[in-house]
mmCIF file of C-alpha atoms in Angstrom:
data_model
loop_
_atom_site.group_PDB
_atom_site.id
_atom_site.type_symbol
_atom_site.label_atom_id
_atom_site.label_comp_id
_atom_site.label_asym_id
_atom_site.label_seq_id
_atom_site.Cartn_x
_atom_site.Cartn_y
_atom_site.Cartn_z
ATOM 1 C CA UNK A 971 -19.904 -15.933 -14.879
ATOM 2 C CA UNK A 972 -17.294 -15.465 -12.288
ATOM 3 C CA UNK A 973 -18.300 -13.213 -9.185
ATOM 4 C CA UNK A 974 -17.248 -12.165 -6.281
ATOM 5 C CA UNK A 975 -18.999 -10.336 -3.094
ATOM 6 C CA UNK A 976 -17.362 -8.735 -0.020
ATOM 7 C CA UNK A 977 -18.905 -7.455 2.575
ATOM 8 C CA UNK A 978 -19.959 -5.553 4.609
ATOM 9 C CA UNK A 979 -19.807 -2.394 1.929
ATOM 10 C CA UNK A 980 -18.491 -0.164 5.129
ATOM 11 C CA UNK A 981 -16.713 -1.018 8.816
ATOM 12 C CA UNK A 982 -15.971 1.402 11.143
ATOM 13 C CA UNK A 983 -13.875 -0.105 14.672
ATOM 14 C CA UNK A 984 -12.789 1.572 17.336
ATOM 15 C CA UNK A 985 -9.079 1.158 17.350
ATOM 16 C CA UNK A 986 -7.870 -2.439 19.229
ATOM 17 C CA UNK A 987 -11.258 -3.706 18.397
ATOM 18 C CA UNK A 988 -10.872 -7.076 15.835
ATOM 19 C CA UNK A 989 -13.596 -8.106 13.359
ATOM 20 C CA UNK A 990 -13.125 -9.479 10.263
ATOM 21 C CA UNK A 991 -14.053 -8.793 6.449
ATOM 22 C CA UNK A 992 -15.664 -11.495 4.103
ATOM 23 C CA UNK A 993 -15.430 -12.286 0.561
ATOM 24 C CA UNK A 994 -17.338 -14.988 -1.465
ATOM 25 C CA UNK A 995 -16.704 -16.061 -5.102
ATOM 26 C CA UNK A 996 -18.548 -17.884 -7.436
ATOM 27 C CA UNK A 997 -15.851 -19.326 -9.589
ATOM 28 C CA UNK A 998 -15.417 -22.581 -12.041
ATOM 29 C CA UNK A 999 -11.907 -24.012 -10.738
ATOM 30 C CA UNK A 1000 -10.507 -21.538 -8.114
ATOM 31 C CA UNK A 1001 -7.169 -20.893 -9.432
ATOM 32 C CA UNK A 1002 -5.960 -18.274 -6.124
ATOM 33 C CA UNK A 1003 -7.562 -15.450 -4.622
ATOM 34 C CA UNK A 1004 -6.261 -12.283 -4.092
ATOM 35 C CA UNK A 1005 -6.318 -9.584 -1.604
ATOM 36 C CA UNK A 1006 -5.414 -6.143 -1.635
ATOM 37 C CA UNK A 1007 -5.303 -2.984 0.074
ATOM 38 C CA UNK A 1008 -6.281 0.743 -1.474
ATOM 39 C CA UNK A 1009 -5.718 3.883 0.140
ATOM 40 C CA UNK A 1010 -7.189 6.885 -0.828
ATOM 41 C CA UNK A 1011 -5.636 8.386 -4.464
ATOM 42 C CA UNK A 1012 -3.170 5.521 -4.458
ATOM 43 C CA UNK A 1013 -3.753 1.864 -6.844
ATOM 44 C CA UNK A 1014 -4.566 -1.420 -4.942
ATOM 45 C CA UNK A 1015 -1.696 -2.817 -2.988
ATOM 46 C CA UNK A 1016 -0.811 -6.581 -2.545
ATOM 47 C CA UNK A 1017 -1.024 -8.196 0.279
ATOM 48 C CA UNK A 1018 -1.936 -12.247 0.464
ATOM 49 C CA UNK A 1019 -2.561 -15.046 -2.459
ATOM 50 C CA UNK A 1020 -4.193 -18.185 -1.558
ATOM 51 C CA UNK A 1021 -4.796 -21.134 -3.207
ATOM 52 C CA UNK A 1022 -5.961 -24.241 -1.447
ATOM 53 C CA UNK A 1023 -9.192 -24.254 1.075
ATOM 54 C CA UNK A 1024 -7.829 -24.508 4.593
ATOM 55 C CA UNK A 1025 -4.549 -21.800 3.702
ATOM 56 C CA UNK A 1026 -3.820 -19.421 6.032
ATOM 57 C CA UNK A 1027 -1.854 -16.214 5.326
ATOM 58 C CA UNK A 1028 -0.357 -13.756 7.635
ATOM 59 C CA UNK A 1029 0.931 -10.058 7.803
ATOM 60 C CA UNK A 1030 1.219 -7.990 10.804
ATOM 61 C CA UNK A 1031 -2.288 -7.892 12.417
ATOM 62 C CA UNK A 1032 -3.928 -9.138 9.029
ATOM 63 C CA UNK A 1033 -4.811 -13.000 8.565
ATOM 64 C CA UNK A 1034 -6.151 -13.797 5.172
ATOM 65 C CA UNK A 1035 -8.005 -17.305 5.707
ATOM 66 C CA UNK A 1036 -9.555 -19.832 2.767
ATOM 67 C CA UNK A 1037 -12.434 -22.118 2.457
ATOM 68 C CA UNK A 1038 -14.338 -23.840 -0.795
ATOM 69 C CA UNK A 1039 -16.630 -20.809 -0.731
ATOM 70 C CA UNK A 1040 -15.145 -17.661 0.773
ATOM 71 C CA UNK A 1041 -12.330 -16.332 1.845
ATOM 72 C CA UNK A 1042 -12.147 -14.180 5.588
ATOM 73 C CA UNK A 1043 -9.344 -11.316 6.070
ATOM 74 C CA UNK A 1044 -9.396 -11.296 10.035
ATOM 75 C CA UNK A 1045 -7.632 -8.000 11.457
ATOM 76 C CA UNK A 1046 -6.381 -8.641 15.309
ATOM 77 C CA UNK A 1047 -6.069 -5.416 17.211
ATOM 78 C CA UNK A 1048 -6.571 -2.508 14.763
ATOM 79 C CA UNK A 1049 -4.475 0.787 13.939
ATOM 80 C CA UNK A 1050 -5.642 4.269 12.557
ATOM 81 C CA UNK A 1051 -3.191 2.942 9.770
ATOM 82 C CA UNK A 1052 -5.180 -0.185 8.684
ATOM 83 C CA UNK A 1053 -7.989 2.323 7.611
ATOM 84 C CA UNK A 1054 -8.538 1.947 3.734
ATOM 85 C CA UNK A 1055 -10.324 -0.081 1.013
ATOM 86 C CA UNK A 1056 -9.704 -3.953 0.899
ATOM 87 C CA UNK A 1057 -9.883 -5.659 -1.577
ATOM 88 C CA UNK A 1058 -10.431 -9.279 -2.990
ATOM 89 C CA UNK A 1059 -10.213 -10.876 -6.587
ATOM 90 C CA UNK A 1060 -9.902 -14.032 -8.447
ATOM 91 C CA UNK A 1061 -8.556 -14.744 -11.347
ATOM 92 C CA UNK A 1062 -11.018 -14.696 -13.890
ATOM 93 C CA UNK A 1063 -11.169 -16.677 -17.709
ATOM 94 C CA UNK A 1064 -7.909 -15.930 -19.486
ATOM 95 C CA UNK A 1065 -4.881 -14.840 -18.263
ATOM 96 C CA UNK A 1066 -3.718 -12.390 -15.685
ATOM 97 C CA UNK A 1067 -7.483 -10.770 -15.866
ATOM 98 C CA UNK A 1068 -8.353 -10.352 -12.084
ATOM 99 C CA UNK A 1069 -12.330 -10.143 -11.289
ATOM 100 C CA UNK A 1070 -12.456 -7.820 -8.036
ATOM 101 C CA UNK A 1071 -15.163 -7.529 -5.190
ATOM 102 C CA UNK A 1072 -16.798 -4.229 -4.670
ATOM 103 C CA UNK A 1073 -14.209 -3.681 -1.481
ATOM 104 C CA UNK A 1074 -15.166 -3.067 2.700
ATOM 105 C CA UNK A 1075 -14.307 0.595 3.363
ATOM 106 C CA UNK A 1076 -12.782 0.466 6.808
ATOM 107 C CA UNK A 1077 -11.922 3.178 8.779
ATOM 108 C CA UNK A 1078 -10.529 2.435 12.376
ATOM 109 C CA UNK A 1079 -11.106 5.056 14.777
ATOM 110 C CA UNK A 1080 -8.244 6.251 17.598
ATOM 111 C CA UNK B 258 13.002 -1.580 -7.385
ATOM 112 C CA UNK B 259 11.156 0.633 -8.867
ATOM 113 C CA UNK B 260 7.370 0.370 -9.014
ATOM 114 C CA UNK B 261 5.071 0.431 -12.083
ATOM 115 C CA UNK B 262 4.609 4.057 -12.851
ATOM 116 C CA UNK B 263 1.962 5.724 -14.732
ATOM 117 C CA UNK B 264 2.132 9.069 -16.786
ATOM 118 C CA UNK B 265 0.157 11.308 -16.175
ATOM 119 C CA UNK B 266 -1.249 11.182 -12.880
ATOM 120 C CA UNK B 267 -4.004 13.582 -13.697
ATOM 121 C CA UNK B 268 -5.680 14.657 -16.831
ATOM 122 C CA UNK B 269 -8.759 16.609 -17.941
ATOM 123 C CA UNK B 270 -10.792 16.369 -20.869
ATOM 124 C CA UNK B 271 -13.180 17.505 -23.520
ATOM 125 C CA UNK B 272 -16.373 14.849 -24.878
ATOM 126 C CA UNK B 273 -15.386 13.779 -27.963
ATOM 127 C CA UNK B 274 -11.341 14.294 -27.663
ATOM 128 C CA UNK B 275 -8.800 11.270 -27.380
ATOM 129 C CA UNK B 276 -6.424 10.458 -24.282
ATOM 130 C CA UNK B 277 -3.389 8.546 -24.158
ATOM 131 C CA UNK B 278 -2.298 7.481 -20.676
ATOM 132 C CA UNK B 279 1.450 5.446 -20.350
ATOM 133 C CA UNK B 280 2.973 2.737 -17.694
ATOM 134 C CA UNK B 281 5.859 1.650 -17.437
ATOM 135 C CA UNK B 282 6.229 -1.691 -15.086
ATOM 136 C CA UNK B 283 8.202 -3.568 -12.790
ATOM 137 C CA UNK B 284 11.668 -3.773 -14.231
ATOM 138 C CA UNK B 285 11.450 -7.743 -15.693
ATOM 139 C CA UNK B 286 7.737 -7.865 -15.595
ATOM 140 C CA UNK B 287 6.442 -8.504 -19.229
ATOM 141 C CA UNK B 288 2.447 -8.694 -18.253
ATOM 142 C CA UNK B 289 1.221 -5.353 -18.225
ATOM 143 C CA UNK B 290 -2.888 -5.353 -17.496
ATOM 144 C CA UNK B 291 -5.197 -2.147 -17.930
ATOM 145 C CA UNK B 292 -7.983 -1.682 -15.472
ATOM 146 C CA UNK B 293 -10.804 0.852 -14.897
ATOM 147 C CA UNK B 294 -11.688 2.081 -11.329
ATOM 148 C CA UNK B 295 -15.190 3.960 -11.003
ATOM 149 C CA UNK B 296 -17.077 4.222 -7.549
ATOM 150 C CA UNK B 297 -20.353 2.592 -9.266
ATOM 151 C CA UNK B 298 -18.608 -0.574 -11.064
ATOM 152 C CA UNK B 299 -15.385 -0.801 -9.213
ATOM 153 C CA UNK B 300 -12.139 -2.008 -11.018
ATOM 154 C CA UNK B 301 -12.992 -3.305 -14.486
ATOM 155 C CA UNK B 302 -10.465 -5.806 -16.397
ATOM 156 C CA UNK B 303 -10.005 -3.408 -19.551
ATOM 157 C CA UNK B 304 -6.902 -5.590 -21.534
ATOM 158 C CA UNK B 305 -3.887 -7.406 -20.655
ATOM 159 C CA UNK B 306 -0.622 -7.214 -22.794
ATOM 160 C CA UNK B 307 2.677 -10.417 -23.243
ATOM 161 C CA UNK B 308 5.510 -9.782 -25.023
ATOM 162 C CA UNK B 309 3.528 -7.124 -27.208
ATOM 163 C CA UNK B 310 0.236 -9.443 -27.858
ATOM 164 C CA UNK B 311 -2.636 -8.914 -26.478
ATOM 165 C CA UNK B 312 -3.726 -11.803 -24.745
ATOM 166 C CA UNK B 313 -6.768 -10.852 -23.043
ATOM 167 C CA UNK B 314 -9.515 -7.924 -23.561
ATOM 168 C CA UNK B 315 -12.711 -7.149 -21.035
ATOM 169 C CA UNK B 316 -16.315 -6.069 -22.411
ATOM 170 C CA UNK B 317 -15.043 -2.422 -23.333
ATOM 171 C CA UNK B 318 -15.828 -0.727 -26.929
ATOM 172 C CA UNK B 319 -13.359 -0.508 -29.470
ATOM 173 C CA UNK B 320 -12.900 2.866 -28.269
ATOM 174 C CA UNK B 321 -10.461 1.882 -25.834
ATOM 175 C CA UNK B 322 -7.408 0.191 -27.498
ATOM 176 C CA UNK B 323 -3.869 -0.305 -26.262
ATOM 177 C CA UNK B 324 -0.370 -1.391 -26.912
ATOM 178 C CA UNK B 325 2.761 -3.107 -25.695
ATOM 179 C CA UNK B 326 6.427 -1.925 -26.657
ATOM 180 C CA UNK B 327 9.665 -4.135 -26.844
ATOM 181 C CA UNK B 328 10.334 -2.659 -23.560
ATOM 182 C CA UNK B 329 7.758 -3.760 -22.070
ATOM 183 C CA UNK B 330 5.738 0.089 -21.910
ATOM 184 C CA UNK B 331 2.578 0.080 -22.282
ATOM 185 C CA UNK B 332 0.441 2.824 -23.445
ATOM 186 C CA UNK B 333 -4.269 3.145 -23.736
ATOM 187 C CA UNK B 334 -5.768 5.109 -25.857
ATOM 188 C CA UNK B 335 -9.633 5.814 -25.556
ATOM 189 C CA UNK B 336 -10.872 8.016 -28.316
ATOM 190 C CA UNK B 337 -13.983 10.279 -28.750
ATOM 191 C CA UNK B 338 -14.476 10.651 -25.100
ATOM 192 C CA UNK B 339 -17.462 9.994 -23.447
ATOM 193 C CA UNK B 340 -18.774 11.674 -19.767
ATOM 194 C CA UNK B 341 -18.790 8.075 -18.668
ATOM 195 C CA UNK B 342 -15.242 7.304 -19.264
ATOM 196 C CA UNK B 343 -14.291 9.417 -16.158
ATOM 197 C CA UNK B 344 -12.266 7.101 -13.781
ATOM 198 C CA UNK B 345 -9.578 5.818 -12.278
ATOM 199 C CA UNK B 346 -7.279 3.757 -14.634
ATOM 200 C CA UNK B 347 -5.175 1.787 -13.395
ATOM 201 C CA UNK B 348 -1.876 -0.206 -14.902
ATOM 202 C CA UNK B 349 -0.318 -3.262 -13.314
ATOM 203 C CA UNK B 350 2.317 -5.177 -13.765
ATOM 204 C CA UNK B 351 3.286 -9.146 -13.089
ATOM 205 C CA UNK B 352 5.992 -11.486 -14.087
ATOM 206 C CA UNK B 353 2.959 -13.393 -15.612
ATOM 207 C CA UNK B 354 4.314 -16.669 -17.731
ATOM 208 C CA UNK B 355 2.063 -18.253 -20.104
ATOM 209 C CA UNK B 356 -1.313 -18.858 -18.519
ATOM 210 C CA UNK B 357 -0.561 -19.410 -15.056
ATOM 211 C CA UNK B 358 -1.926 -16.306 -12.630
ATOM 212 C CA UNK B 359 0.806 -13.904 -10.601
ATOM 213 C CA UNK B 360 0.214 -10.989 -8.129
ATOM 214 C CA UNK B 361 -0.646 -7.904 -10.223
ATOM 215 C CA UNK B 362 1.615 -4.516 -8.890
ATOM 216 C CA UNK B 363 -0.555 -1.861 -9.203
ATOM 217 C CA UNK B 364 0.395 2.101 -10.370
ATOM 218 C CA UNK B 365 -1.306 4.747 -8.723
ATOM 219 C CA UNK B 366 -3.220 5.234 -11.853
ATOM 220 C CA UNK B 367 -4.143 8.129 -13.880
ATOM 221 C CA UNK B 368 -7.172 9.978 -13.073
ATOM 222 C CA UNK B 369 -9.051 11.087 -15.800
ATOM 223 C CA UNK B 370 -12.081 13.641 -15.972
ATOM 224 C CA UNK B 371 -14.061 14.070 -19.467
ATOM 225 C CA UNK B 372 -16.079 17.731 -18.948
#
């Protein structure tokens, strides 16, 4: 069965201060993963799809990196604003159904 | 554009009643997905929707059903409400063609309590 695990659960960064969030997948035949962004009372948002072990997406201070296992979304010099619930998914047997992580709760402090 | 937009945004109620919750997507999408969002089991693939056929359905009971329209609309029902059914559901859309994957667009879902 295809799963996927993020961690940690929670992060909390003091604002500037870079880390990075992790998800791994158990999958047969990647076929993309996904990552998204939720904020509070609002539905996930997109943000990167990758494909291929070795791709790199970027957006702002996000950097959504790939490997045959797991899949990093590195965050360079935090906001306030980059507080929410990320997100990351892979497409699971039969079409368009997503399987989705649990999410990291970050919160970046001022 | 427009994003997907889900009707209501809120809703409340009684075990044992029925709910019908709506999205509209993306103008040109024609994959519409259902998804459940609780803080225990996270988001849940509930059923997907193509050109008004359902093309894909996640371990829910037959108490949840839904439906595609010509326009692309797509409404869930759930019927004799259960406590447990309380969540977050969510709608997205995706210009989805045949079985290759797209980025889903997410509504900002309807929240539904059962009391």
């Amino acid at each position: 069965e295809d799963q996927v695990t993020q961690s940690p659960e929670a992060l909390r960064l003091q604002e500037g201060e870079s880390s990075s969030l992790n998800c791994s997948y158990t999958v047969s035949g990647l076929r993309g993963l996904f990552w998204y962004r939720q904020d509070p009372g609002k539905g996930p948002e997109f943000l990167f799809t990758l494909y291929s072990a070795g791709e790199e997406k970027e957006k702002e201070r996000l950097k959504a990196t790939l490997t045959k296992k797991e899949s990093f979304l590195h965050i360079t010099a935090p906001k306030p604003e980059d507080s929410a619930t990320y997100l990351c998914a892979v497409p699971g047997q039969g079409a368009q159904k997503l399987v989705f992580g649990q999410g990291t709760r970050l919160t970046i402090n001022p | 554009k427009a994003g997907v937009t889900q009707t209501p945004r809120y809703l409340i109620k009684t075990r044992g009643q029925q709910v019908t919750l709506s999205c509209s997507p993306i103008s040109g999408h024609r994959s519409v997905s259902w998804y459940q969002q609780t803080p225990g089991q996270g988001l849940q693939f509930l059923f997907e929707y193509f050109s008004e056929t359902q093309r894909n359905k996640g371990n829910f009971p037959g108490r949840f059903s839904g439906r595609q329209f010509s326009n692309s609309r797509s409404e869930m029902n759930v019927s004799t409400l259960e406590l447990g059914d309380s969540a977050l559901y969510l709608c997205a859309s995706s210009l989805a063609q045949g079985q290759g994957h797209s980025p889903l667009h997410f509504g900002n879902g309807t929240r539904l309590t059962v009391t």
